[in-house]
PDB file of C-alpha atoms and ligand atoms in Angstrom:
ATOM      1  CA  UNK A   1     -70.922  61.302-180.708  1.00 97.00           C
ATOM      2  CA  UNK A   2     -69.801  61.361-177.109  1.00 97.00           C
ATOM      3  CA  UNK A   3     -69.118  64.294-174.986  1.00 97.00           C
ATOM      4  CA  UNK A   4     -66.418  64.934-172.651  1.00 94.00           C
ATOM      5  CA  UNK A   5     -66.367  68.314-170.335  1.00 95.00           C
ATOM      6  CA  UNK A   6     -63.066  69.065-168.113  1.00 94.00           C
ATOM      7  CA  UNK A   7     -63.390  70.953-165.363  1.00 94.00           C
ATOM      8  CA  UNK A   8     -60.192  73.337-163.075  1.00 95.00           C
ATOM      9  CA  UNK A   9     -60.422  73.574-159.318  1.00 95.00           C
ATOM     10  CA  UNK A  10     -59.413  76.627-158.162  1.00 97.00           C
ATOM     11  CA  UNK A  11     -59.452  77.473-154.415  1.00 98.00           C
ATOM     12  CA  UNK A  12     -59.097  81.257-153.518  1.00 98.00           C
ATOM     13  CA  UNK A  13     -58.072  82.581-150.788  1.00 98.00           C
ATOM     14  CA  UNK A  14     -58.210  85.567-149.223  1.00 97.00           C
ATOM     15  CA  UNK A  15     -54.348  87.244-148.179  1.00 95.00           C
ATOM     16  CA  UNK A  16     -54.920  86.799-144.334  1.00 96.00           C
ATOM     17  CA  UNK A  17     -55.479  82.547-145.117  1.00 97.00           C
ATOM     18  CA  UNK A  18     -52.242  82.236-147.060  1.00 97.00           C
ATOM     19  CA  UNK A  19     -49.574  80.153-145.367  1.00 97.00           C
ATOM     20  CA  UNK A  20     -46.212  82.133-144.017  1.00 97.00           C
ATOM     21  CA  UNK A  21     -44.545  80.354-146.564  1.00 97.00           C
ATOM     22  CA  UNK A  22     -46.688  81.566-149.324  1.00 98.00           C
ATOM     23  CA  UNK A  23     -46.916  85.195-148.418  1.00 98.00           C
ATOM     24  CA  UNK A  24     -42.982  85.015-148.408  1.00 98.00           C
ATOM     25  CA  UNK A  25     -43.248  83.825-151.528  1.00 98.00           C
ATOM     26  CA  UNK A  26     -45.732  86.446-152.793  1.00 98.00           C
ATOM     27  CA  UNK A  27     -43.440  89.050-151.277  1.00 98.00           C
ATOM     28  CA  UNK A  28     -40.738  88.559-153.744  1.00 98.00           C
ATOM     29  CA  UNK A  29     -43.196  87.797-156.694  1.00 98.00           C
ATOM     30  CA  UNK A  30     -44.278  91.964-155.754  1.00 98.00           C
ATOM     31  CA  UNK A  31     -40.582  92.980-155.107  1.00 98.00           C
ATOM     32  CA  UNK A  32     -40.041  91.321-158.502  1.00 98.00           C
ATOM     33  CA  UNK A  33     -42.867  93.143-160.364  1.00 98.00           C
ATOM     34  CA  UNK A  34     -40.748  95.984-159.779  1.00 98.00           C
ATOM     35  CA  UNK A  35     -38.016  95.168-161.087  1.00 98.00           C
ATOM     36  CA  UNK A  36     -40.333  94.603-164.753  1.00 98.00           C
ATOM     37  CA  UNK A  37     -38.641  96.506-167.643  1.00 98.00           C
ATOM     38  CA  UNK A  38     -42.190  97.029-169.357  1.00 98.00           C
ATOM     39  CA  UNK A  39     -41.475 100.853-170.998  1.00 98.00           C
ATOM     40  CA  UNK A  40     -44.174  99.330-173.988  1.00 98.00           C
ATOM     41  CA  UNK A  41     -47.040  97.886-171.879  1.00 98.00           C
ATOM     42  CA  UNK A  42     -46.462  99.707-168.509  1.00 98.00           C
ATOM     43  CA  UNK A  43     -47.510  96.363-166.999  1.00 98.00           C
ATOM     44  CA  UNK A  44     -45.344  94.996-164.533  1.00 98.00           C
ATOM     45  CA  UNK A  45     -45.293  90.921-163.638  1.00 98.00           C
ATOM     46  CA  UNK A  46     -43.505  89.636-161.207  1.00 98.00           C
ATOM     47  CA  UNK A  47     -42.900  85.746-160.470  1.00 99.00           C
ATOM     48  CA  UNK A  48     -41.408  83.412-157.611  1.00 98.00           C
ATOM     49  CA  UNK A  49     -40.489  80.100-158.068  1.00 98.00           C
ATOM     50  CA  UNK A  50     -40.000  78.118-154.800  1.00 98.00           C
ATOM     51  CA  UNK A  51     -37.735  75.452-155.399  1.00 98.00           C
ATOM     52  CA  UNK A  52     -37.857  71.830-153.420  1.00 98.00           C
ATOM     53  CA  UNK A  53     -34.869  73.149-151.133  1.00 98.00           C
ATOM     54  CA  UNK A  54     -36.179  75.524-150.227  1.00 98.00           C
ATOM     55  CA  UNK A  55     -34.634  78.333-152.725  1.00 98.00           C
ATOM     56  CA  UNK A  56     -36.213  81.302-154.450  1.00 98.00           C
ATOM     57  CA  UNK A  57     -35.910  82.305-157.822  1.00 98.00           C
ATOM     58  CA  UNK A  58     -37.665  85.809-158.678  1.00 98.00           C
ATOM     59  CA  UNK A  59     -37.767  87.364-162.044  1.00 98.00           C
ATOM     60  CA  UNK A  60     -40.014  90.597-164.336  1.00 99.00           C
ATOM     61  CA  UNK A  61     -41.311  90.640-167.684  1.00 99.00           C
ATOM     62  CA  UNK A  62     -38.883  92.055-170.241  1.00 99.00           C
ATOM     63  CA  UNK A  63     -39.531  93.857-172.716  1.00 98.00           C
ATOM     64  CA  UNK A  64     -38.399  94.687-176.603  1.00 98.00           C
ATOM     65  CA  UNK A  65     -38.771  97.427-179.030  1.00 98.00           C
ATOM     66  CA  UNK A  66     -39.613  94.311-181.396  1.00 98.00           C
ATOM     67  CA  UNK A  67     -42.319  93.486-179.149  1.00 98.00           C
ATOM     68  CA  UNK A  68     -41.809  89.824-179.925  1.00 98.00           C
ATOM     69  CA  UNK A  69     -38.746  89.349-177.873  1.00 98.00           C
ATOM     70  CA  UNK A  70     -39.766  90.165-174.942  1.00 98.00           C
ATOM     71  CA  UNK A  71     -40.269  87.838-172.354  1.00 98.00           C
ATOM     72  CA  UNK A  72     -43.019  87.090-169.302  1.00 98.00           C
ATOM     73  CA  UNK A  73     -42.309  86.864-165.814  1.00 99.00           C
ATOM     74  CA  UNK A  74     -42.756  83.487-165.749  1.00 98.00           C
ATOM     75  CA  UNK A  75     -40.396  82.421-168.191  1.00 98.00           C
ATOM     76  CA  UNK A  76     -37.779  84.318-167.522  1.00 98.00           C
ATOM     77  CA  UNK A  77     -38.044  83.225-163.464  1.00 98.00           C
ATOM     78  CA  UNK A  78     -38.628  79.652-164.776  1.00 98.00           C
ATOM     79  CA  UNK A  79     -35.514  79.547-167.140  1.00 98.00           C
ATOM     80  CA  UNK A  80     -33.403  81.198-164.909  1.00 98.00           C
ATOM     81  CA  UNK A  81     -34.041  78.595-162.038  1.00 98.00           C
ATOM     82  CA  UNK A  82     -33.676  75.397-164.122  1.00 98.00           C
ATOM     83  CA  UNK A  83     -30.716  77.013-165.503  1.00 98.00           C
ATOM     84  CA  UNK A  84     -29.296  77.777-162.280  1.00 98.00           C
ATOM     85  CA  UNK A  85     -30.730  74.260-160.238  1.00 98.00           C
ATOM     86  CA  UNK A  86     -30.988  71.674-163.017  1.00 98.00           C
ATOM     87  CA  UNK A  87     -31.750  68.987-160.810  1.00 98.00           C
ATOM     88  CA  UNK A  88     -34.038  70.730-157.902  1.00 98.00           C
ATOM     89  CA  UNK A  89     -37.648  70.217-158.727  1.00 98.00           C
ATOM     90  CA  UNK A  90     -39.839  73.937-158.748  1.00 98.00           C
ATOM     91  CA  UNK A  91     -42.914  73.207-156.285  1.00 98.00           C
ATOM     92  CA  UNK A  92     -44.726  76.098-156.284  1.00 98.00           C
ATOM     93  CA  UNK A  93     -44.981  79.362-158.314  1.00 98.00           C
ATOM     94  CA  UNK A  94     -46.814  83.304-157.548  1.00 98.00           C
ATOM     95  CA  UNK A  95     -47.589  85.546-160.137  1.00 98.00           C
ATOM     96  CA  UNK A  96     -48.206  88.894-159.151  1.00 98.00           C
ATOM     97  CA  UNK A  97     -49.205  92.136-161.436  1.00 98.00           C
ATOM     98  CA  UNK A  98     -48.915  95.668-160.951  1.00 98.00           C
ATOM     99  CA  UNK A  99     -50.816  98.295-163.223  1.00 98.00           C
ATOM    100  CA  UNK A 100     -52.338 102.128-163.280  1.00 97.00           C
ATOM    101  CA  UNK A 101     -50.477 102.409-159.867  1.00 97.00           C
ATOM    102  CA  UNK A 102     -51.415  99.241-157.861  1.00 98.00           C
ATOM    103  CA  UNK A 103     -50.725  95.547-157.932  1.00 98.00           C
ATOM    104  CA  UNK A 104     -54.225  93.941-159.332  1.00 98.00           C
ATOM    105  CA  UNK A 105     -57.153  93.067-156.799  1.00 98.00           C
ATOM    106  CA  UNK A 106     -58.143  89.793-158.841  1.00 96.00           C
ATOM    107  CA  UNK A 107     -55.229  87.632-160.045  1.00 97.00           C
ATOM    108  CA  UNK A 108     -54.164  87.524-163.595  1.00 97.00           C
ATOM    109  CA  UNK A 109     -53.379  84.224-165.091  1.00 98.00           C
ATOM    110  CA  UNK A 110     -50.567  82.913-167.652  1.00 98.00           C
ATOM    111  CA  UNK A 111     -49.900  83.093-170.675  1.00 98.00           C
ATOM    112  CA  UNK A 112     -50.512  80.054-173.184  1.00 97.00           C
ATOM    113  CA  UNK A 113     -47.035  80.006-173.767  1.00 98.00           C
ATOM    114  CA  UNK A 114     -45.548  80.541-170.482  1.00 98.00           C
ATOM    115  CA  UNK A 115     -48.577  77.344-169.400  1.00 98.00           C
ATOM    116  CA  UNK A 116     -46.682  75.372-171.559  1.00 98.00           C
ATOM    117  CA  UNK A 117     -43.059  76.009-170.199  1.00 98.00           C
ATOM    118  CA  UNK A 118     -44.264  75.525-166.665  1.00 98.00           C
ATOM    119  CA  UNK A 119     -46.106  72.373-167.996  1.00 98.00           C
ATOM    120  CA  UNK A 120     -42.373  71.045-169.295  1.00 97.00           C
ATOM    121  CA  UNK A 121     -40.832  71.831-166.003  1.00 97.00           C
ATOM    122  CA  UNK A 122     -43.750  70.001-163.748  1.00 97.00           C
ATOM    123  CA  UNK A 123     -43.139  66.986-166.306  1.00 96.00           C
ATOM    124  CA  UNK A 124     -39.315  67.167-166.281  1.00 96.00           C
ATOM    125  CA  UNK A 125     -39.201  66.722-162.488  1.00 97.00           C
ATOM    126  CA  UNK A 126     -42.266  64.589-162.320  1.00 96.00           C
ATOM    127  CA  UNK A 127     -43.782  66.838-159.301  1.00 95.00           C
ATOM    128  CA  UNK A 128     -47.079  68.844-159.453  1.00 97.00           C
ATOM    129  CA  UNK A 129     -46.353  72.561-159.469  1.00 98.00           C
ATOM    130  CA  UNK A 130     -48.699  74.952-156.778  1.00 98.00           C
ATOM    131  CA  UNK A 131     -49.291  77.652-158.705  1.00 98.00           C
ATOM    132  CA  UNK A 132     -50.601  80.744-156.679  1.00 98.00           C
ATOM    133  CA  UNK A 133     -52.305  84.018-159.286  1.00 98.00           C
ATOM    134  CA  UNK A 134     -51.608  86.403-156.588  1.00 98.00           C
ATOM    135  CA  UNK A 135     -54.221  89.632-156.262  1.00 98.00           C
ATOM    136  CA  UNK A 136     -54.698  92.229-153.376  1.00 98.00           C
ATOM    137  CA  UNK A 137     -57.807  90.700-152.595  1.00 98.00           C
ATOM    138  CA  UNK A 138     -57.940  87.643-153.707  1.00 98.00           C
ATOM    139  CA  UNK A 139     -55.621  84.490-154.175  1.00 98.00           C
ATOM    140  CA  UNK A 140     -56.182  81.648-156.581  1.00 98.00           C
ATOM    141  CA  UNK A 141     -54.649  78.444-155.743  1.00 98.00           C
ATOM    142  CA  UNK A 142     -54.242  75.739-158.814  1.00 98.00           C
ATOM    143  CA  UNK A 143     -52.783  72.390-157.960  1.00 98.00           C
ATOM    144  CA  UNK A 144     -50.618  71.306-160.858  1.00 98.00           C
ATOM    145  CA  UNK A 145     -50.480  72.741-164.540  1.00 97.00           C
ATOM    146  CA  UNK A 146     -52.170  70.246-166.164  1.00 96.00           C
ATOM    147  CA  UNK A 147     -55.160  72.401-164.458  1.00 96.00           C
ATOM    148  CA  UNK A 148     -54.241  75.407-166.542  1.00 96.00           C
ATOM    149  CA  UNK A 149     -53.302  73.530-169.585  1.00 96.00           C
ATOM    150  CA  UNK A 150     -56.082  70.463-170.367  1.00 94.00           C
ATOM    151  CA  UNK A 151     -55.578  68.394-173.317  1.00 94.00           C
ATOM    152  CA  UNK A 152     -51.590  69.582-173.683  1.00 94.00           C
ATOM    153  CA  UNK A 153     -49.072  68.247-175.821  1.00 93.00           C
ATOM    154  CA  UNK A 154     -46.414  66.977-174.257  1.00 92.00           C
ATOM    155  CA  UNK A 155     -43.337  64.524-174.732  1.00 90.00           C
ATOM    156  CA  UNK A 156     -45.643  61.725-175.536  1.00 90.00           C
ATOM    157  CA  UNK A 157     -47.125  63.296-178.206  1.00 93.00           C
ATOM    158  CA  UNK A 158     -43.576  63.413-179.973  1.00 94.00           C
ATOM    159  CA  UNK A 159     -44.020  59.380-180.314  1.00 92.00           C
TER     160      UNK A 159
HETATM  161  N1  THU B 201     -46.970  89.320-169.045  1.00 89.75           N
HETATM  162  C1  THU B 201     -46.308  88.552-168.124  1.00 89.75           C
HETATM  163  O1  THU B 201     -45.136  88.799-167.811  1.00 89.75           O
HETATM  164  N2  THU B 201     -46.964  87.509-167.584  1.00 89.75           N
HETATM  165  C2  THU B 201     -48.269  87.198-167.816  1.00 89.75           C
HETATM  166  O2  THU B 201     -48.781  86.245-167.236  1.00 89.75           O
HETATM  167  C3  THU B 201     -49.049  87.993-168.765  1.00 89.75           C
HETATM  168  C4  THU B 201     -48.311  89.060-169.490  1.00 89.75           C
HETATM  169  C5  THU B 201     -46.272  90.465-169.601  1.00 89.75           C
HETATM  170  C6  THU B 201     -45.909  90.384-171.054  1.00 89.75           C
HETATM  171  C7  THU B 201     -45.820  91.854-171.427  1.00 89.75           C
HETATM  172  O3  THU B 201     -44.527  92.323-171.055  1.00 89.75           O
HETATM  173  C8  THU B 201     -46.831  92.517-170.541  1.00 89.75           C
HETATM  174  O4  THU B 201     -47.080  91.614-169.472  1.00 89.75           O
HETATM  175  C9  THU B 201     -48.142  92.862-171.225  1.00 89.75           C
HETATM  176  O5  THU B 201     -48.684  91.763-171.868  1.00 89.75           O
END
């Protein structure tokens, strides 16, 4: 038998170290948490996709009376900018959530499922995707999905 460990780097931050461009970003991730339709959960998830020109694409969870089709933050902001820039690579992504009254102090992460649609997109453009879990006090910083998402299937598992 042989044993195999993999490890995530996560760097956090603290608000006051995040870049201008980051905190701009994070802005519209919280502007977006507002705009969640979450009447089931009462969680609210905002997410900002900055785009390789420079663009921002901002979107909420949505929810469903069948809870099923709702949607996460992420995957509605990350459908709505490939739909909108097909060809402009995403670079970097903030999640932000907002709950009993206040965005969170410690970050929440992703969802398996929305992992594996930002996993498609960082593979589709062939760039690694900075993904920023956004809290009031804190800030992790993953570089790339693959981070989030070890051992993933993927477009060469299809052969
Ligand atoms: N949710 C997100 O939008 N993103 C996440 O990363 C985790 C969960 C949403 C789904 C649902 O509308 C609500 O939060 C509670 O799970």
């Amino acid at each position: 038998m042989k044993s195999q460990s993999i490890e995530t780097k996560i760097d956090i931050y603290t608000p006051e170290e995040l870049s201008v461009e980051i905190r701009g970003l994070a802005d519209s991730a919280q502007y977006a948490a507002t705009t969640s339709y979450s009447p089931y959960s009462d969680f609210k998830v905002g997410a900002a996709l900055l785009l390789a020109d420079g663009s921002v694409f901002a979107a909420s969870n949505q929810e469903n009376a069948a809870y099923p089709s709702g949607l996460c933050a992420e995957r509605v902001a990350m459908f709505y900018a490939n739909a909108q820039q097909p060809l402009t690579p995403v670079t970097a992504i903030v999640i932000a959530a907002y709950t009993n009254g206040k965005f969170k102090e410690t970050p929440i992460t992703p969802c398996g499922a929305c992992r594996q649609v930002l996993l498609e997109t960082e593979l589709r453009f062939g760039n690694e995707i900075d993904i920023y879990l956004w809290g009031t006090k804190e800030i992790y910083h993953i570089r790339g999905v693959r981070q989030l998402l070890p051992l993933c299937f993927a477009k060469e598992s299809l052969s």
